[in-house]
Short mmCIF file of C-alpha atoms and ligand atoms in Angstrom, two decimals:
data_model
loop_
_atom_site.label_atom_id
_atom_site.label_comp_id
_atom_site.label_asym_id
_atom_site.label_seq_id
_atom_site.Cartn_x
_atom_site.Cartn_y
_atom_site.Cartn_z
CA MET A 1 -0.12 0.16 0.08
CA LYS A 2 3.20 1.98 0.82
CA SER A 3 4.41 2.48 -2.96
CA GLN A 4 0.25 2.96 -4.25
CA TYR A 5 -0.46 6.04 -2.23
CA GLY A 6 3.01 7.80 -1.75
CA ALA A 7 6.37 6.19 0.52
CA TYR A 8 5.08 6.33 4.19
CA PHE A 9 1.79 8.87 3.34
CA PHE A 10 0.24 7.53 6.66
CA LYS A 11 2.77 6.14 8.73
CA ASP A 12 2.24 7.89 12.32
CA LYS A 13 -0.66 10.17 11.50
CA VAL A 14 -3.44 9.83 14.09
CA VAL A 15 -6.56 9.17 12.78
CA TRP A 16 -9.97 9.28 14.48
CA ILE A 17 -12.63 6.99 13.12
CA THR A 18 -16.36 7.15 14.64
CA GLY A 19 -18.53 3.54 13.66
CA ALA A 20 -15.87 2.08 13.53
CA SER A 21 -17.89 -1.15 15.53
CA SER A 22 -18.88 -2.64 12.54
CA GLY A 23 -19.00 -2.19 8.72
CA ILE A 24 -17.45 0.58 6.92
CA GLY A 25 -15.35 2.22 9.77
CA LYS A 26 -14.13 -1.72 11.07
CA SER A 27 -12.69 -1.89 7.38
CA LEU A 28 -11.69 1.58 7.53
CA ALA A 29 -9.72 1.09 11.20
CA SER A 30 -7.83 -2.52 9.71
CA ALA A 31 -7.16 -0.62 6.40
CA PHE A 32 -4.81 2.34 8.77
CA CYS A 33 -3.59 0.32 10.54
CA LYS A 34 -1.66 -1.81 7.75
CA VAL A 35 -0.22 1.59 6.65
CA GLY A 36 0.99 2.80 9.75
CA ALA A 37 -1.15 4.94 11.06
CA LYS A 38 -2.18 5.34 14.78
CA VAL A 39 -5.97 4.71 15.03
CA ILE A 40 -8.65 5.87 17.43
CA ILE A 41 -11.55 3.95 17.05
CA SER A 42 -15.36 5.09 18.16
CA ALA A 43 -18.77 4.05 18.25
CA ARG A 44 -21.68 3.62 21.20
CA ASN A 45 -21.21 -0.55 21.66
CA ILE A 46 -17.68 -1.72 23.36
CA ASP A 47 -17.18 -4.85 23.27
CA ASN A 48 -17.52 -4.48 19.50
CA LEU A 49 -14.75 -1.68 19.59
CA ASN A 50 -12.18 -3.93 21.49
CA LYS A 51 -13.10 -7.05 18.99
CA VAL A 52 -11.73 -4.41 16.34
CA LYS A 53 -9.14 -3.25 18.35
CA ASN A 54 -7.89 -6.79 18.70
CA GLU A 55 -8.16 -8.02 14.99
CA CYS A 56 -5.62 -4.87 14.35
CA LEU A 57 -1.81 -4.47 14.22
CA PRO A 58 -0.14 -3.30 16.35
CA SER A 59 -2.26 -3.34 18.97
CA GLU A 60 -0.59 -0.67 20.79
CA SER A 61 -1.31 1.87 17.22
CA ILE A 62 -5.09 1.16 18.33
CA LYS A 63 -7.05 2.43 21.11
CA VAL A 64 -11.07 2.60 21.81
CA LEU A 65 -12.69 5.99 22.84
CA PRO A 66 -16.50 4.93 23.18
CA ILE A 67 -18.59 8.24 22.18
CA ASP A 68 -22.60 8.17 20.94
CA LEU A 69 -22.62 11.14 18.82
CA GLU A 70 -26.32 11.84 20.01
CA GLU A 71 -25.36 13.46 22.72
CA ILE A 72 -23.95 16.37 21.46
CA ASN A 73 -22.84 18.29 24.29
CA LYS A 74 -20.72 15.55 24.81
CA ALA A 75 -18.49 16.16 21.44
CA GLU A 76 -15.82 18.53 23.20
CA ASP A 77 -15.19 16.22 26.36
CA VAL A 78 -14.81 13.89 24.12
CA THR A 79 -12.49 15.34 21.58
CA LYS A 80 -9.95 16.02 24.53
CA ARG A 81 -9.64 12.47 25.73
CA ALA A 82 -9.05 11.44 21.94
CA ILE A 83 -6.57 14.03 21.47
CA SER A 84 -4.69 12.91 24.59
CA CYS A 85 -4.90 9.53 23.06
CA PHE A 86 -1.64 10.15 20.50
CA GLY A 87 -1.50 13.94 21.03
CA LYS A 88 -3.12 15.19 18.24
CA ILE A 89 -5.88 14.61 15.63
CA ASP A 90 -4.29 14.78 11.87
CA ILE A 91 -7.49 12.85 10.02
CA LEU A 92 -11.12 12.93 11.39
CA ILE A 93 -13.12 10.08 9.61
CA ASN A 94 -16.96 11.00 10.82
CA ASN A 95 -18.47 7.43 9.46
CA ALA A 96 -20.91 6.65 12.09
CA GLY A 97 -24.48 7.09 11.02
CA ILE A 98 -27.70 5.12 11.28
CA SER A 99 -30.20 5.02 8.01
CA GLN A 100 -34.03 4.39 7.70
CA ARG A 101 -36.83 2.53 5.96
CA GLY A 102 -39.83 3.89 6.25
CA MET A 103 -42.46 6.19 4.49
CA ALA A 104 -42.30 10.17 5.23
CA VAL A 105 -46.04 9.96 5.67
CA ASP A 106 -46.28 7.07 7.95
CA THR A 107 -42.43 8.23 9.99
CA GLY A 108 -43.16 10.23 13.46
CA VAL A 109 -40.77 13.53 13.94
CA GLU A 110 -39.11 11.75 16.35
CA ILE A 111 -37.38 9.04 14.41
CA ASP A 112 -36.39 11.98 11.91
CA LYS A 113 -34.79 13.78 14.69
CA ARG A 114 -32.67 10.62 16.08
CA ILE A 115 -31.53 10.10 12.15
CA ILE A 116 -31.02 13.75 12.18
CA ASN A 117 -29.34 14.11 15.07
CA THR A 118 -26.68 11.59 15.11
CA ASN A 119 -25.45 11.71 10.94
CA LEU A 120 -25.72 15.76 10.65
CA LEU A 121 -26.21 17.25 14.29
CA GLY A 122 -23.47 15.02 16.10
CA THR A 123 -20.78 14.54 13.34
CA ILE A 124 -21.21 19.32 13.32
CA ALA A 125 -20.34 19.18 16.71
CA LEU A 126 -17.57 16.61 16.64
CA THR A 127 -16.15 18.52 13.96
CA LYS A 128 -16.12 21.73 15.45
CA ALA A 129 -14.80 20.18 18.39
CA VAL A 130 -11.69 19.12 16.51
CA LEU A 131 -11.18 22.19 14.50
CA PRO A 132 -9.60 24.72 16.84
CA ASN A 133 -6.73 22.07 17.13
CA MET A 134 -6.34 21.42 13.38
CA ILE A 135 -6.64 25.68 12.89
CA ALA A 136 -3.68 25.36 15.84
CA GLN A 137 -1.56 22.77 13.95
CA GLU A 138 -1.81 24.25 10.48
CA SER A 139 -2.84 21.07 8.94
CA GLY A 140 -5.30 18.66 9.08
CA GLN A 141 -8.13 16.66 6.93
CA ILE A 142 -11.63 15.79 8.02
CA VAL A 143 -13.59 13.35 5.86
CA THR A 144 -17.15 12.40 5.79
CA ILE A 145 -19.09 9.13 4.91
CA SER A 146 -21.74 10.98 3.10
CA SER A 147 -23.95 8.63 0.66
CA VAL A 148 -25.23 8.76 -2.74
CA LEU A 149 -28.53 10.04 -1.02
CA GLY A 150 -26.31 12.51 -0.13
CA LYS A 151 -26.97 13.85 -3.75
CA PHE A 152 -29.88 12.54 -4.67
CA GLY A 153 -33.37 11.34 -2.37
CA ALA A 154 -34.61 8.02 -3.22
CA PRO A 155 -38.14 6.84 -0.98
CA THR A 156 -38.21 5.49 2.75
CA ARG A 157 -35.11 7.74 2.95
CA THR A 158 -35.99 11.18 3.78
CA ALA A 159 -34.55 12.17 6.58
CA TYR A 160 -31.53 10.26 6.23
CA SER A 161 -31.29 11.70 2.61
CA ALA A 162 -32.22 15.20 4.74
CA SER A 163 -29.21 14.71 6.83
CA LYS A 164 -27.00 13.52 4.21
CA HIS A 165 -27.92 16.02 2.22
CA GLY A 166 -27.10 18.62 5.09
CA LEU A 167 -23.43 17.10 5.51
CA HIS A 168 -22.90 18.37 2.24
CA GLY A 169 -23.87 21.78 2.60
CA PHE A 170 -21.89 21.96 5.61
CA PHE A 171 -18.57 20.29 4.63
CA ASP A 172 -18.87 22.17 1.63
CA SER A 173 -19.07 25.67 3.51
CA LEU A 174 -16.48 24.89 5.96
CA ARG A 175 -14.10 23.69 3.33
CA ALA A 176 -13.84 27.55 1.81
CA GLU A 177 -13.70 28.72 5.47
CA ILE A 178 -10.61 26.70 6.31
CA TYR A 179 -8.71 26.52 3.12
CA LYS A 180 -6.59 28.82 4.37
CA HIS A 181 -5.37 26.76 7.54
CA ASN A 182 -4.52 24.03 5.41
CA ILE A 183 -7.27 22.09 6.18
CA ASN A 184 -8.60 20.02 3.72
CA ILE A 185 -12.52 18.43 3.29
CA THR A 186 -12.99 15.00 1.72
CA MET A 187 -16.82 13.65 1.18
CA LEU A 188 -17.63 10.33 0.38
CA CYS A 189 -20.61 9.21 -0.62
CA PRO A 190 -20.92 5.26 -0.65
CA GLY A 191 -23.51 3.03 -3.08
CA TYR A 192 -24.09 -0.38 -2.05
CA ILE A 193 -21.74 -1.82 0.43
CA LYS A 194 -22.04 -5.41 2.41
CA THR A 195 -22.59 -3.96 5.93
CA ASN A 196 -25.54 -4.38 8.17
CA ILE A 197 -26.12 -0.93 7.95
CA SER A 198 -30.12 -1.63 6.52
CA LEU A 199 -30.90 -4.28 9.55
CA ASN A 200 -29.56 -1.09 11.84
CA ALA A 201 -31.86 1.32 10.07
CA LEU A 202 -34.91 2.57 11.84
CA ASP A 203 -38.23 1.90 10.78
CA LYS A 204 -41.05 4.20 10.90
CA ASP A 205 -41.55 3.19 14.32
CA GLY A 206 -37.94 3.67 15.07
CA LYS A 207 -37.27 -0.46 15.42
CA PRO A 208 -34.35 -1.84 13.63
CA HIS A 209 -35.55 -2.83 10.57
CA ASN A 210 -33.87 -6.43 11.08
CA LYS A 211 -33.09 -7.18 7.33
CA LEU A 212 -30.32 -7.34 4.95
CA ASP A 213 -31.73 -5.61 2.19
CA GLU A 214 -30.39 -6.91 -1.26
CA GLY A 215 -28.68 -3.91 -2.06
CA GLN A 216 -26.64 -4.50 0.59
CA ALA A 217 -26.22 -7.89 -0.01
CA ASN A 218 -24.78 -7.23 -3.41
CA GLY A 219 -22.62 -4.36 -2.27
CA ILE A 220 -19.02 -4.06 -2.97
CA SER A 221 -17.09 -5.33 0.23
CA THR A 222 -16.27 -3.12 2.87
CA GLU A 223 -12.21 -4.21 2.30
CA GLU A 224 -13.00 -3.02 -1.68
CA PHE A 225 -14.41 0.04 -0.03
CA ALA A 226 -11.51 1.09 2.56
CA LYS A 227 -9.25 0.94 -0.29
CA ARG A 228 -10.79 3.34 -2.57
CA ALA A 229 -11.60 5.48 0.37
CA ILE A 230 -7.69 5.59 1.76
CA ALA A 231 -6.73 6.27 -2.21
CA ALA A 232 -9.56 9.12 -2.05
CA ILE A 233 -8.08 10.53 1.40
CA TYR A 234 -4.64 10.34 0.26
CA LYS A 235 -5.12 12.35 -3.01
CA LYS A 236 -7.26 14.57 -0.59
CA LYS A 237 -10.53 14.56 -3.22
CA ASN A 238 -13.16 17.17 -2.80
CA GLU A 239 -15.40 14.34 -3.14
CA ALA A 240 -15.65 10.81 -4.07
CA TYR A 241 -18.39 8.05 -5.10
CA ILE A 242 -17.36 4.38 -4.58
CA GLY A 243 -20.23 1.66 -5.13
CA GLY A 244 -21.11 0.37 -8.24
CA ILE A 245 -23.72 1.11 -10.74
CA GLU A 246 -25.99 3.09 -8.34
CA CYS A 247 -23.63 5.76 -8.24
CA GLY A 248 -24.34 6.66 -11.48
CA GLY A 249 -27.72 8.21 -10.27
CA ILE A 250 -25.47 11.57 -9.61
CA TYR A 251 -25.18 11.78 -12.82
CA LEU A 252 -28.50 11.20 -13.65
CA LYS A 253 -30.11 13.61 -11.82
CA ARG A 254 -27.17 15.97 -12.81
CA PHE A 255 -27.33 16.48 -16.65
CA PHE A 256 -31.07 14.60 -16.75
CA PRO A 257 -32.70 15.70 -13.69
CA ARG A 258 -36.43 15.21 -15.80
CA ILE A 259 -35.17 11.29 -16.19
CA PHE A 260 -34.27 10.67 -13.30
CA ALA A 261 -37.21 11.84 -11.58
CA TRP A 262 -38.71 9.66 -13.85
CA VAL A 263 -36.66 6.30 -12.56
CA ILE A 264 -36.50 7.33 -8.95
CA ARG A 265 -40.02 6.95 -8.44
CA ARG A 266 -40.50 3.44 -10.10
CA VAL A 267 -37.29 2.42 -8.90
CA LYS A 268 -37.67 -0.43 -6.34
CA ILE A 269 -35.58 0.78 -3.41
CA ASN A 270 -34.18 -0.94 -0.38
N1 LIG B 301 -23.55 0.29 3.28
C1 LIG B 301 -23.94 0.71 2.49
O1 LIG B 301 -24.43 0.67 2.08
C2 LIG B 301 -23.55 2.58 2.99
C3 LIG B 301 -24.37 3.46 1.91
C4 LIG B 301 -24.24 4.56 2.39
C5 LIG B 301 -23.71 5.45 3.49
N2 LIG B 301 -23.56 4.42 4.27
C6 LIG B 301 -22.93 4.99 5.26
O2 LIG B 301 -21.32 4.32 6.12
C7 LIG B 301 -21.80 4.58 7.27
C8 LIG B 301 -21.28 3.74 7.96
O3 LIG B 301 -21.96 2.69 7.82
P1 LIG B 301 -22.19 0.48 7.28
O4 LIG B 301 -22.33 0.96 5.91
O5 LIG B 301 -20.72 0.67 7.87
O6 LIG B 301 -23.18 0.16 8.54
P2 LIG B 301 -23.03 -0.06 10.51
O7 LIG B 301 -22.15 -1.66 10.39
O8 LIG B 301 -24.80 -0.48 10.46
O9 LIG B 301 -22.11 0.91 10.80
C9 LIG B 301 -22.73 1.95 11.77
C10 LIG B 301 -21.88 2.51 12.58
O10 LIG B 301 -22.08 3.84 13.00
C11 LIG B 301 -22.47 3.15 14.65
N3 LIG B 301 -23.79 4.26 14.87
C12 LIG B 301 -24.18 4.33 14.94
N4 LIG B 301 -25.30 4.79 15.53
C13 LIG B 301 -24.21 5.93 16.61
C14 LIG B 301 -24.33 6.96 17.18
N5 LIG B 301 -25.71 7.44 18.02
N6 LIG B 301 -23.01 7.18 17.92
C15 LIG B 301 -22.15 6.61 18.01
N7 LIG B 301 -22.03 6.14 16.84
C16 LIG B 301 -22.95 5.43 16.12
C17 LIG B 301 -22.56 1.90 15.08
O11 LIG B 301 -21.38 1.99 16.05
P3 LIG B 301 -22.64 0.86 17.18
O12 LIG B 301 -23.67 0.59 17.06
O13 LIG B 301 -21.55 0.45 18.26
O14 LIG B 301 -22.88 2.91 17.47
C18 LIG B 301 -21.82 1.50 13.60
O15 LIG B 301 -20.09 1.61 13.94
C19 LIG B 301 -22.56 5.35 7.89
O16 LIG B 301 -22.66 7.00 7.67
C20 LIG B 301 -23.72 5.21 6.64
O17 LIG B 301 -24.85 6.03 6.28
C21 LIG B 301 -23.66 3.61 3.97
#
């Protein structure tokens, strides 16, 4: 990996990954350890975080830091603890998120609020807590895992898509503000990736959907996602789309919006 992405580019860089107890975050943690980074892994489930830590080598390069992104007022405190792990944060990877399976008309606003608090406000709060330290060190990179649904909307995902679109508004604005401090913003938009995201997605009553949907079952592996994500992070891309044919929806909407609107109301989404 070092020859592919520059000699030792990530060596000893401190990378803080949220949502690292499973799926994409877990594979990113493992991939960053392999390229010599020091990694802090966060999520709510401490047992799963410890399992990820035990699978990553060398074990002294990885620290577990529990976090619940819905607890927005704890972002500054948890950031201080993250910095104390290795003395700094070079790359923050905002990956934690929760999806949705429910029609807007049936879904209570409380469910919308949970999704938007986790995916959008929690991510904003953590980013704002990390920023002053990156500004002081005059370097850093903030990577946010959005979705193709951060670029277009789809049935049964209204709050989820709103939260992901919101991330683009926030981070595109922030990119312009902090360019002068040598801090880069990278937005990664996955298509279908083979993870438990659909099992953990909230239904109209706020209960887990508990099904592995066809899209995720046939999606690309988290290892392939991590490989392509690391390449985009190394290149400091502003935005990258990582997945299969579903990523084409972004271009269809951009260049043929009326055709896209026709397609998206017919396509079977899951
Ligand atoms: N898989 C896909 O097809 C796909 C497509 C587009 C975008 N994405 C995005 O990719 C990211 C990772 O998802 P994934 O596919 O890897 O699904 P996943 O396996 O369900 O992982 C989600 C991660 O987020 C954490 N999380 C959820 N709520 C949290 C909270 N309140 N506070 C802290 N951590 C929380 C979960 O850990 P705990 O439960 O331990 O807290 C878990 O580690 C998400 O942002 C998702 O929207 C995925």
